[in-house]
Coordinates of C-alpha atoms and ligand atoms in Angstrom, one line a residue:
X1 CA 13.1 -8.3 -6.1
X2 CA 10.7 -6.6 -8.5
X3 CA 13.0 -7.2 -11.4
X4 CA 13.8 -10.5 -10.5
X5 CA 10.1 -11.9 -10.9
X6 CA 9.6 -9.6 -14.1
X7 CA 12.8 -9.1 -16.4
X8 CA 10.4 -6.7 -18.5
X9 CA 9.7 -4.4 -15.8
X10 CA 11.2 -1.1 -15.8
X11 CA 14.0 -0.9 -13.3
X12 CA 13.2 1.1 -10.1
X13 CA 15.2 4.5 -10.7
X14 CA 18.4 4.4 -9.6
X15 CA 19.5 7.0 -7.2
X16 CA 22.9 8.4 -6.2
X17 CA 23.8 10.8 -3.9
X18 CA 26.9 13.2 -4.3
X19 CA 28.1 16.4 -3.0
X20 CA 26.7 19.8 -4.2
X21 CA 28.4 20.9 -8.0
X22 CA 26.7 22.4 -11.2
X23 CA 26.1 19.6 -13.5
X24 CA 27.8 20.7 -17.0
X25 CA 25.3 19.2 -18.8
X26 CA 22.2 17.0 -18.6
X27 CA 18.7 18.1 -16.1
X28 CA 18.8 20.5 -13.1
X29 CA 16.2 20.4 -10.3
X30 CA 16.4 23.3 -7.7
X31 CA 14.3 23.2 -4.6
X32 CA 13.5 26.2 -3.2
X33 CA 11.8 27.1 0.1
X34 CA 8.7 29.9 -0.4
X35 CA 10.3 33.0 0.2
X36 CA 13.9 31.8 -1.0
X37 CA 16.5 34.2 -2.1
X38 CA 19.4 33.1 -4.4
X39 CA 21.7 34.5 -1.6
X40 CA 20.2 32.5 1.0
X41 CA 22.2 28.8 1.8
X42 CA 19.1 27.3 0.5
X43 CA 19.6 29.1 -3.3
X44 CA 23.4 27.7 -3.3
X45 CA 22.6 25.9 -6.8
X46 CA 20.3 28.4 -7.8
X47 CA 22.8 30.9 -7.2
X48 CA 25.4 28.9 -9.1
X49 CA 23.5 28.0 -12.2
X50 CA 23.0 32.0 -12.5
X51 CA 26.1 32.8 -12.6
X52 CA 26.7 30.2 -15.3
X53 CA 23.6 30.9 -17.0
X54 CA 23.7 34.9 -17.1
X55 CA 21.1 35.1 -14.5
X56 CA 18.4 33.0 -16.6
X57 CA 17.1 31.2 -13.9
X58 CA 16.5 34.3 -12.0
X59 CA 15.0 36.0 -15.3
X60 CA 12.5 32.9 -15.7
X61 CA 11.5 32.2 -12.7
X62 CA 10.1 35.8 -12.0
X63 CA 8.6 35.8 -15.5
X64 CA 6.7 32.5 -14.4
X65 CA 5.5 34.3 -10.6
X66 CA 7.5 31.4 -9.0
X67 CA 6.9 31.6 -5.7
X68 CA 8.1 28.5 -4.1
X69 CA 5.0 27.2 -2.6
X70 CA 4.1 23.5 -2.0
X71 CA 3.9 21.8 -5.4
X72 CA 4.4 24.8 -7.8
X73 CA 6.7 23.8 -10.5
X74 CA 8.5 26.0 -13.5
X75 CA 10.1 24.3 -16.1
X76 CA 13.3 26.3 -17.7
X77 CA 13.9 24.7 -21.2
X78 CA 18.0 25.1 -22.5
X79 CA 18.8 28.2 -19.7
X80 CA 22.6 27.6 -21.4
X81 CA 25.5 26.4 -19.5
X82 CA 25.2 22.7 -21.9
X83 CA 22.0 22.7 -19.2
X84 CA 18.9 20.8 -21.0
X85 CA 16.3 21.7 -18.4
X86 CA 16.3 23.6 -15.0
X87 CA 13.2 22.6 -13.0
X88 CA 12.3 25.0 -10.0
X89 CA 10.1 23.0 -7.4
X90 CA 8.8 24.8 -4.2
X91 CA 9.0 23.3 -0.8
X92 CA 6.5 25.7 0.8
X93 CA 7.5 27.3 3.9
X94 CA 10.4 25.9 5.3
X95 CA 9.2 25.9 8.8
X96 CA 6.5 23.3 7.3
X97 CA 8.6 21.4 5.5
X98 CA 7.9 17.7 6.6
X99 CA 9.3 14.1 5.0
X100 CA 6.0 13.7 3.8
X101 CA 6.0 17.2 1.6
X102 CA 9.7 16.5 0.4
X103 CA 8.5 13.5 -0.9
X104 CA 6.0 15.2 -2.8
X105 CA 8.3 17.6 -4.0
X106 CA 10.1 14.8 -5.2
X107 CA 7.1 13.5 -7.0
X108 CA 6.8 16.6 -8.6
X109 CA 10.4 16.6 -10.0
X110 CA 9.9 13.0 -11.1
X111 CA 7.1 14.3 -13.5
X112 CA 9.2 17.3 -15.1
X113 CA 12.2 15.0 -15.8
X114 CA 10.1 11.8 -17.3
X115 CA 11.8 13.7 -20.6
X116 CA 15.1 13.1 -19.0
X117 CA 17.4 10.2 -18.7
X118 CA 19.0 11.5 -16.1
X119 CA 19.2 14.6 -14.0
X120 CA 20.6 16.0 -10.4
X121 CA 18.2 17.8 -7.7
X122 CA 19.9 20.3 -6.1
X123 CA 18.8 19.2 -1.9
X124 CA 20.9 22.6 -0.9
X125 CA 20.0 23.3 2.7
X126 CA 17.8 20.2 3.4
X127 CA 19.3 17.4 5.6
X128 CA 20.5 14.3 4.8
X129 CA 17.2 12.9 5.8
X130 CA 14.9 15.1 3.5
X131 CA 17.1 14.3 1.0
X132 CA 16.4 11.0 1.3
X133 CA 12.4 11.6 1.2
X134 CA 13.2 13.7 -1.6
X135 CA 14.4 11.1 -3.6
X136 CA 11.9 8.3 -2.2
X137 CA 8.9 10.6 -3.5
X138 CA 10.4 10.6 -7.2
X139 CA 10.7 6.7 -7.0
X140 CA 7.7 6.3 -6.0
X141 CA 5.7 8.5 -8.6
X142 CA 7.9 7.4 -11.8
X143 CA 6.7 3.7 -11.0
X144 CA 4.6 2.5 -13.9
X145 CA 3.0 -0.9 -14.3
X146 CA 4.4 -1.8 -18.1
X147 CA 3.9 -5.2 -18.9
X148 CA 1.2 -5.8 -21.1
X149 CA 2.3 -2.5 -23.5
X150 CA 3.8 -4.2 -26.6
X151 CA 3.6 -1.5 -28.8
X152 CA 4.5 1.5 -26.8
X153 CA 7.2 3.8 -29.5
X154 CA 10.5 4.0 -27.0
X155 CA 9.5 8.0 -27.4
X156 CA 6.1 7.8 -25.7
X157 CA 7.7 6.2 -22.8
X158 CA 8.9 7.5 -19.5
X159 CA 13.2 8.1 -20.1
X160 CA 13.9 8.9 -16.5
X161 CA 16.1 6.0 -15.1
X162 CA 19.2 8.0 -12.8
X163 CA 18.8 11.0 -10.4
X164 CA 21.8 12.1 -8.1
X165 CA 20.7 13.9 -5.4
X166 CA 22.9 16.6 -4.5
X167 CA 23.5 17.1 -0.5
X168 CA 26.4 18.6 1.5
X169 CA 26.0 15.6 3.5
X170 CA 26.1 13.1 0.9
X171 CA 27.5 9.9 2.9
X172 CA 24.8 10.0 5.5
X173 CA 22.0 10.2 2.7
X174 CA 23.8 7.3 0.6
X175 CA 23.7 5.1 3.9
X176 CA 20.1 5.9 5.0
X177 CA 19.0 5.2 1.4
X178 CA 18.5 1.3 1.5
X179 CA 15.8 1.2 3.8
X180 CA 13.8 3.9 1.8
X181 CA 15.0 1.4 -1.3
X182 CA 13.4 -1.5 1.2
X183 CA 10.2 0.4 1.5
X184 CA 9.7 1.5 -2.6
X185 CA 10.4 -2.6 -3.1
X186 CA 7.7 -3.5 -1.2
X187 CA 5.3 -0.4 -2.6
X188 CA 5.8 -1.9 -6.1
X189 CA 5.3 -4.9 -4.9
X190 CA 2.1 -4.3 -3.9
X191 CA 1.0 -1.9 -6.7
X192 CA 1.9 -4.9 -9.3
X193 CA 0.0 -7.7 -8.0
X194 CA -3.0 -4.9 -7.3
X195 CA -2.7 -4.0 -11.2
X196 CA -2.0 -7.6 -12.5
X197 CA -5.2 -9.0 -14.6
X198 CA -7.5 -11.3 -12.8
X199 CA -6.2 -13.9 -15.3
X200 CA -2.8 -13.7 -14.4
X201 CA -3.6 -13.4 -10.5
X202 CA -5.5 -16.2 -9.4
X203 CA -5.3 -17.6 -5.9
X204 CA -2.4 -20.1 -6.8
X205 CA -0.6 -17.8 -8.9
X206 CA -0.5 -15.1 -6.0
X207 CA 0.6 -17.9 -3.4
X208 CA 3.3 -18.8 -5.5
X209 CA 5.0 -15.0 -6.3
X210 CA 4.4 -14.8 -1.7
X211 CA 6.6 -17.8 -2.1
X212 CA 9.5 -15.9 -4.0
X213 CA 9.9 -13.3 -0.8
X214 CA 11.7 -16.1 0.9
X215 CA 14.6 -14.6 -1.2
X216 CA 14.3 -11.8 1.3
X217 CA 14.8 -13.9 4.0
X218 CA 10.9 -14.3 4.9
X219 CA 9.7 -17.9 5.7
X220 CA 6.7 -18.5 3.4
X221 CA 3.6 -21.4 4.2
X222 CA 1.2 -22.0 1.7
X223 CA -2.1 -23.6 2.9
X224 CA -4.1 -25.7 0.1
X225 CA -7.6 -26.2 0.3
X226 CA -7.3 -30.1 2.1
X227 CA -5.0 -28.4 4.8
X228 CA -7.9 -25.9 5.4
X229 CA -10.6 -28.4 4.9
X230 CA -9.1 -30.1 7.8
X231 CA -8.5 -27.3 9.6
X232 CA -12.3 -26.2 9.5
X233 CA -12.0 -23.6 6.9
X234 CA -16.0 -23.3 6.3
X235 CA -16.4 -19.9 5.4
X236 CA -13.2 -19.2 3.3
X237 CA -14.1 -22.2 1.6
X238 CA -17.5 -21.7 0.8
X239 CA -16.6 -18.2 -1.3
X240 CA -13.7 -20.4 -3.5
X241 CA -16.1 -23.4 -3.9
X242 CA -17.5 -21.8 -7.3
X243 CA -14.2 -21.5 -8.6
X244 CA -11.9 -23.3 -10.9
X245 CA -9.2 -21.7 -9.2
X246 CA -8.4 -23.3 -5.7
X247 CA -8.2 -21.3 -2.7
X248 CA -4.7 -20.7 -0.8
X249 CA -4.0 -19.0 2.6
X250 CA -0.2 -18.1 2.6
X251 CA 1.7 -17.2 6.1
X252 CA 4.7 -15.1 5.7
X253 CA 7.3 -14.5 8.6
X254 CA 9.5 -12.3 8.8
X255 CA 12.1 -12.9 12.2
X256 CA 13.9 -9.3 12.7
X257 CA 13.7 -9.3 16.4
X258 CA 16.9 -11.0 16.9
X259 CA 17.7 -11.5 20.7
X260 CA 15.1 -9.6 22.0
X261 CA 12.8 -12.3 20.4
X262 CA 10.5 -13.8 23.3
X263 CA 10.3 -10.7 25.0
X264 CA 7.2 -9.7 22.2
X265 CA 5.0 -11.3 20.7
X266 CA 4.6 -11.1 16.8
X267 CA 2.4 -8.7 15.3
X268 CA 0.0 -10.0 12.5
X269 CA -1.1 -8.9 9.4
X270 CA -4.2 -9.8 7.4
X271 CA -5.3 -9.5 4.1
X272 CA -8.3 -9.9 2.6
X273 CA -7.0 -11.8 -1.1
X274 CA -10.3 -12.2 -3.7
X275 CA -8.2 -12.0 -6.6
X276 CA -11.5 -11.8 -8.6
X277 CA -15.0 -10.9 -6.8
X278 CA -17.8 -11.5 -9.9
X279 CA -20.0 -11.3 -6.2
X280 CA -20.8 -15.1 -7.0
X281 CA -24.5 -15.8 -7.2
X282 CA -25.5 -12.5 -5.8
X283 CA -23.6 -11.4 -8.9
X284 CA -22.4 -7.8 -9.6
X285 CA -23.5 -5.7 -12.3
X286 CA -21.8 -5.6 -15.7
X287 CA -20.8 -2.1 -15.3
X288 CA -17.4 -1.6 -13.4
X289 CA -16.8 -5.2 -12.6
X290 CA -13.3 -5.3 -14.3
X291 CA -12.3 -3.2 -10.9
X292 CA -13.2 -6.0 -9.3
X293 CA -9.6 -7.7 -10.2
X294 CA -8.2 -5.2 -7.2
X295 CA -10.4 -7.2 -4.0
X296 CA -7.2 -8.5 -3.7
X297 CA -6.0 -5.0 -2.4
X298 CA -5.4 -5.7 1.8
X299 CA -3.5 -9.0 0.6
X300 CA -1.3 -7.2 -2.0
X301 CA -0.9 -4.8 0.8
X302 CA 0.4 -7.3 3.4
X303 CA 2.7 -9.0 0.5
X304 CA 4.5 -5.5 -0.3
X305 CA 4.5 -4.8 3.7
X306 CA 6.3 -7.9 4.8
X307 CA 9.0 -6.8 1.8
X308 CA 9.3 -4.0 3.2
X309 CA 10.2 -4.9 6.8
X310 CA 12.1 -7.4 5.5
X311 CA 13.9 -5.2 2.8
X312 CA 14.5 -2.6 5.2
X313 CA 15.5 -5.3 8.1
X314 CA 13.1 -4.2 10.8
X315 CA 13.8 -5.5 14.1
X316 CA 10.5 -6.7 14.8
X317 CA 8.7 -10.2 14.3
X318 CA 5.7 -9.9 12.1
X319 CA 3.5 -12.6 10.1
X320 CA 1.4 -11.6 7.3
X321 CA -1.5 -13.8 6.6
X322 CA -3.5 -13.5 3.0
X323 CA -6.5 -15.5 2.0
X324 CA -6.6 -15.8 -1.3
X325 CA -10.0 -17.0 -3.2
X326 CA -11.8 -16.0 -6.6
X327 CA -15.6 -15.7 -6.2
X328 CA -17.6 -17.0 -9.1
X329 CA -21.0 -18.0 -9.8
X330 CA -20.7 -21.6 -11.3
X331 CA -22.7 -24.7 -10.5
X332 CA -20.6 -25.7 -7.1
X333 CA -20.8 -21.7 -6.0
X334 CA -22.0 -20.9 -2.8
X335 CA -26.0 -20.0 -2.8
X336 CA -27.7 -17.4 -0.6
X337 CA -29.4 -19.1 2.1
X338 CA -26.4 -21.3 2.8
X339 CA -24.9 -21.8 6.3
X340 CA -21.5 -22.3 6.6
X341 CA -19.6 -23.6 9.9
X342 CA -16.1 -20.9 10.5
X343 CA -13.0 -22.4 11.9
X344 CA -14.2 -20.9 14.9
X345 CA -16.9 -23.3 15.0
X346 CA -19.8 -19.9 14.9
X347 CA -21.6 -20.6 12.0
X348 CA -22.5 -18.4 9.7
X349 CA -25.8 -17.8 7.1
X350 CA -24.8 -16.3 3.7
X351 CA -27.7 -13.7 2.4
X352 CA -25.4 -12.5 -0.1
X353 CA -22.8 -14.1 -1.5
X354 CA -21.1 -10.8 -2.6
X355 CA -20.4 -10.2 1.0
X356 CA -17.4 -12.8 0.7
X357 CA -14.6 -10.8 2.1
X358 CA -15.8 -10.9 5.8
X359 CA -16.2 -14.9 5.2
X360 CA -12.6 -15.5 4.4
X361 CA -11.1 -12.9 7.1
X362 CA -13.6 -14.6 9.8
X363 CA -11.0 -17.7 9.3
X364 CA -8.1 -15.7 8.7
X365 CA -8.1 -14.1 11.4
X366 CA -9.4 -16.7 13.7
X367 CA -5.7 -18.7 12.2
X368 CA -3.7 -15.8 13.1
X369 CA -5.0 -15.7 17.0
X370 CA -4.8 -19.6 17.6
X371 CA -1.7 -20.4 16.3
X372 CA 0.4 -17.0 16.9
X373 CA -1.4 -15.6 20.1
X374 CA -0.3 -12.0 18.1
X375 CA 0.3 -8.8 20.6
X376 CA -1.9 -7.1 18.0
X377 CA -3.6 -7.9 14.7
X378 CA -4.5 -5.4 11.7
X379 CA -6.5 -6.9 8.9
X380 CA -7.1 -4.3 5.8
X381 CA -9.5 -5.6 3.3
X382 CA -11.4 -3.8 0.2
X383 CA -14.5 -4.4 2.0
X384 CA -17.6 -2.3 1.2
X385 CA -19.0 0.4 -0.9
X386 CA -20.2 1.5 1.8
X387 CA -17.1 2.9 3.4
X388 CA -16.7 4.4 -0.3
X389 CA -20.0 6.7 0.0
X390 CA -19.0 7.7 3.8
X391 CA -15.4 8.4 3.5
X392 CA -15.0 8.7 -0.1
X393 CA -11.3 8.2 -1.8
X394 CA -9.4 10.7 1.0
X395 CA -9.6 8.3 4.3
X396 CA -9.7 4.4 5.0
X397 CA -12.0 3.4 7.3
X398 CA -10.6 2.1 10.7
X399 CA -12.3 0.7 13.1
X400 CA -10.4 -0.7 16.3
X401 CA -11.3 -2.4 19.7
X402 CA -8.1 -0.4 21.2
X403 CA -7.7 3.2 21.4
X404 CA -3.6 3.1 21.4
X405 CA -3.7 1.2 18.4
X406 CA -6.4 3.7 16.7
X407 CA -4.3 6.9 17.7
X408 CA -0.8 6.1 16.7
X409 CA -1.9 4.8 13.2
X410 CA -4.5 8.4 12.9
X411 CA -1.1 10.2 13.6
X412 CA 0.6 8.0 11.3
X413 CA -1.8 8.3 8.6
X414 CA -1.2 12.3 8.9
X415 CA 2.1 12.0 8.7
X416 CA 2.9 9.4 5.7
X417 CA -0.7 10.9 3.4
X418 CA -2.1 7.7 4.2
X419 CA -5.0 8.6 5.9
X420 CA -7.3 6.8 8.1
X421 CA -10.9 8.4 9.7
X422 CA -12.0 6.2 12.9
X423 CA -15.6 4.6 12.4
X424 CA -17.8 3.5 15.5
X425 CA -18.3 -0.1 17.0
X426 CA -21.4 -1.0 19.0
X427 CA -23.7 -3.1 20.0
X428 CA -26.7 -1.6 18.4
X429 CA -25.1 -2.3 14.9
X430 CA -24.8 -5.8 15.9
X431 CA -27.8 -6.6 16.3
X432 CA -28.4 -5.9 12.3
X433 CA -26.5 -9.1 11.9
X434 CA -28.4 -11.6 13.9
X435 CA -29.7 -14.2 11.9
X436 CA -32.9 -16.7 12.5
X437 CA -31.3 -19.9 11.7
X438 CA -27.2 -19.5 12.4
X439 CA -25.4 -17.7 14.5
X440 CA -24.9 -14.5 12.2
X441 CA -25.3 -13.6 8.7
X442 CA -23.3 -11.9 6.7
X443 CA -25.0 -8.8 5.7
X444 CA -26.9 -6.4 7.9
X445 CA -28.6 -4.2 5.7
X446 CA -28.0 -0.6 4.1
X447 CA -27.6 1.3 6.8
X448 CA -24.1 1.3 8.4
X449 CA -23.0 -1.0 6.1
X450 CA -19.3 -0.7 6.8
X451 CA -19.8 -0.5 10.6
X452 CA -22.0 -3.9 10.3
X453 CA -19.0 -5.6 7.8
X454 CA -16.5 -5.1 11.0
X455 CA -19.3 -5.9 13.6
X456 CA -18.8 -8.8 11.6
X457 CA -15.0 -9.3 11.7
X458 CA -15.4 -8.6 15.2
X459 CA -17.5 -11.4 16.3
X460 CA -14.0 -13.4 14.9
X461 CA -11.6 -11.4 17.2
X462 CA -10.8 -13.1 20.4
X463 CA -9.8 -10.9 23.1
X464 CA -6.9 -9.4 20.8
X465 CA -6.2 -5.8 20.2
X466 CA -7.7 -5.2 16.8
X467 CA -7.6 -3.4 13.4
X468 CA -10.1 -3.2 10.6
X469 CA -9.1 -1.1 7.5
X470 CA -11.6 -0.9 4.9
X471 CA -9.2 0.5 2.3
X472 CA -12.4 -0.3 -0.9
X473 CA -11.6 3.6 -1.2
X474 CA -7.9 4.1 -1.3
X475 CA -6.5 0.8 -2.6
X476 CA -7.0 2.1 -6.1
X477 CA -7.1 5.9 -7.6
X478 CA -8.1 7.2 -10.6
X479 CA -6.1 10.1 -10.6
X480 CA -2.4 11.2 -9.6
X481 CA -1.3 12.0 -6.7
X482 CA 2.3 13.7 -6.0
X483 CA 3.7 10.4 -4.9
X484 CA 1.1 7.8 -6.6
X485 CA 0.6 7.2 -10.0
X486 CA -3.0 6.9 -10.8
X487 CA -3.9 2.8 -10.7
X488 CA -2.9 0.6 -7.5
X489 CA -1.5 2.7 -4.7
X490 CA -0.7 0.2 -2.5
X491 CA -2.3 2.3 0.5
X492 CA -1.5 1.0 3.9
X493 CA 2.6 -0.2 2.9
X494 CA 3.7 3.3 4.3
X495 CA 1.4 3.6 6.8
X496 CA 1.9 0.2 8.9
X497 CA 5.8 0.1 7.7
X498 CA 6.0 3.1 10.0
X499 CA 3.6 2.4 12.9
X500 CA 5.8 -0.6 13.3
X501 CA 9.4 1.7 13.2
X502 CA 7.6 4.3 15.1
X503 CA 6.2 2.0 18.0
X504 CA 7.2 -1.7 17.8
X505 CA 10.8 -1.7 16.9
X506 CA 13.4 -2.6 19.1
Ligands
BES601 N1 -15.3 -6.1 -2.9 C1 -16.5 -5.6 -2.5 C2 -16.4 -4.1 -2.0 C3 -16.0 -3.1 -2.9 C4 -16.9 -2.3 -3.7 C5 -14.6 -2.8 -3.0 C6 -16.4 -1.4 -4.5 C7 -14.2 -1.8 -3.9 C8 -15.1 -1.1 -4.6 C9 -17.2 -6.4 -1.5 O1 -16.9 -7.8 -1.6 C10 -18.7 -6.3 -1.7 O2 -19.1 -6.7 -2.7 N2 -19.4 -5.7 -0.8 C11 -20.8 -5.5 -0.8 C12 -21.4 -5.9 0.5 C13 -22.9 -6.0 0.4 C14 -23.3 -7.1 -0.4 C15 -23.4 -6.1 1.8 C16 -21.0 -4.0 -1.1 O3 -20.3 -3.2 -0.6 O4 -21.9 -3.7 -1.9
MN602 MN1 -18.2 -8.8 -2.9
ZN603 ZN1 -15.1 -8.3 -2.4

């Protein structure tokens, strides 16, 4: 999917699965369990790549004070046996050994091999299943966004491109693979259009790669600026109108509900899309602004989400809805003062026009409840600083009219690293919006100001169990992670992908 858009992007790594064997040559991962001896079922391959080694491994790994907790790592450089590396990576204690840490121990691995071009990790005593996560955790930390290097030497680049993943129940792992695959897809999805220049991704150039998933079997609608003029698009509208780049709203389906279809109503998906926010006439200062190209984050999210469903084949009907605009300052932008009329006919007076992302969700999300009647809607959106200086880069923001809702995706978020921290609703905050002249305006002061941005939303939601994620913290990271290269993290694909397999499947 990936490849197909981009024939210069590195291939996803390609992972096998085979049954436990010393490799006779080539890279050797061994995961071991804190507290592991080579005896134990779990030291199998360490056990055998002693033997064939003259107890090196052994000898190495208690020079290095490997202990086998989380994350540690000990790199064994020619150990003999034709062997070009043995990499030691602890699980921690087995009893907390969860998908999400086997994916991080995969991640880890993925970082001592990038010298390799191939290499096997040893899953000895893990289940089919956590060898699986093992091997979705080193996909997903050896993505890289490689386009615009021209002039990287072939040395300085990443060599890792096979890993066979060694399990005594290898045909169960091979067969539970593709829907990990599915999921990785729509991760990279989203962490390419989140790192693609603002140049490059514009509105119409977004709309049109949401129009290449329909080779996943998704059916893609692409809304110009007359259909939404007609519609009554006021507030979307108004951010694009400074821009030479028209505005699009795409609607992506995805049908995996099969015969049980009727019985549910779809879920929907929205994403706030500003593919460039310059703040418009309430322009932003110099300093930073390039980040600015990422506002597009909760679409990109919603783009790699619906490829994952539909890459994975999730029985479940879901619609993702992006609204895609680039704010500018020009002589047609938008000026504070100006009062716009939603699609939901409230109207709306814009203080600041840097407060544009709450202006194209209000009609976004109006869409999605009119013409889909959803059973739930979750919008994620790169909203406010704010939500930045209260939560920092660890949690997204949620905020949530239902309590179900809020509690499976905070157990969720545990669960996949994705981590959400609920934020209060009230009537009080509220208030901060009211505006002399319309019905709202779109900025309620410093205090609370990513409480007052979904007050906002809110006034837009229609009786419909709700989600607000205000992901301005987690959509990009400026350092690694186990699992996530520094740059576009795509925050929210694993997270919704499995509130959806956990709770609205079949
Ligand atoms: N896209 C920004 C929010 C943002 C800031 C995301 C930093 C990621 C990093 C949003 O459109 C914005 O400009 N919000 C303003 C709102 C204010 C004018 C009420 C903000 O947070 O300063
Ligand atoms: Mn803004
Ligand atoms: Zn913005």
């Amino acid at each position: 999917m990936r490849n197909g858009m981009t024939p210069e992007d590195p291939p996803m790594l390609d992972i096998a699965f085979a049954k436990p064997a010393l490799p006779k040559s080539g890279a050797l991962v061994l995961l071991l369990p804190e507290g592991v001896a080579a005896a134990d079922p779990a030291g199998a391959m360490w056990q055998a790549a002693d033997a064939a080694t003259g107890e090196a491994i052994t000898r190495a790994l208690s020079a290095a004070g490997f202990k086998g907790k989380p994350g540690q790592v000990t790199t064994i450089l020619a150990p003999g046996a034709g062997l070009s590396r043995v990499v030691a990576v602890g699980l921690g204690k087995p009893d907390a050994l969860t998908p999400h840490t086997a994916e991080e121990a995969g991640g880890h691995a993925a970082v001592a091999l990038t010298r390799e071009p191939a290499a096997a990790i040893a899953a000895s005593g893990l289940s089919a299943d956590m060898a699986v996560s093992v091997a979705l955790g080193a996909v997903l930390r050896a993505y890289r966004f490689d386009r615009y290097r021209t002039r990287e030497k072939a040395d300085d680049k990443p060599k890792l491109a096979k890993l066979t993943m060694l399990t005594d129940d290898a045909a169960a792992a091979k067969s539970a693979w593709p829907a990990a695959r599915g999921i990785a897809e729509g991760v990279f999805l989203t962490r390419d259009l989140v790192s693609e220049p603002p140049n490059v991704l514009n509105p119409v150039s977004m709309a049109e790669r949401c129009k290449k998933l329909e080779s996943l079997g998704l059916k893609v609608e692409i809304l110009t600026p007359k259909d939404m003029a007609k519609l009554g698009f006021g507030a979307l509208l108004g951010v694009a109108q400074g821009s030479a780049n028209e505005a699009r709203m795409v609607v992506m389906h995805w049908n995996g509900a099969g015969a049980r279809r009727g019985k549910a109503k779809p879920l929907c998906f929205v994403g706030k899309g500003v593919t460039f926010d310059t703040g418009g006439i309430s322009i932003k200062p110099a300093g930073g602004m390039e980040d600015m190209k990422w506002d597009m984050g909760g679409a990109g999210t919603v783009v790699g989400l619906m490829a994952a469903l539909a890459g994975r084949k999730a029985k479940v009907d879901a619609i993702g809805l992006v609204g895609l605009v680039e704010n500018m300052p020009s002589g047609t932008a938008q000026r504070p003062g100006d009062v716009v009329t939603s699609y939901s006919g409230q109207t709306i007076e814009v203080i600041n026009t840097d407060a544009e992302g709450r202006l194209v969700l209000a009609d976004v999300l109006w869409y999605a409840q009119q013409k889909y009647d959803p059973r739930f809607m979750i919008d994620l959106a790169t909203l406010t600083g704010a939500i930045i200086i209260g939560l920092g880069h660890e949690y997204a923001g949620l905020f949530s009219n239902d309590d179900e809702l809020a509690t499976q995706l905070h157990a969720i978020g545990n669960a996949t690293g994705e981590k959400v921290w609920r934020m209060p609703l009230a009537e009080a905050y509220d208030k901060q919006i009211k505006s002399d002249i319309a019905d709202m305006k779109n900025v309620g002061g410093r205090p609370g100001g990513a409480i007052t941005a979904a007050q906002f939303i809110q006034r837009f939601i229609n009786g419909k169990p709700w989600v607000h994620l205000d992901i301005a913290g987690t959509a990009w990271s400026s350092k690694d992670s186990p699992t996530v290269p520094k740059g576009a993290t795509a925050f929210g694909v694993r997270l919704l992908d499995r509130l959806v397999a956990e709770h609205y499947e079949s």
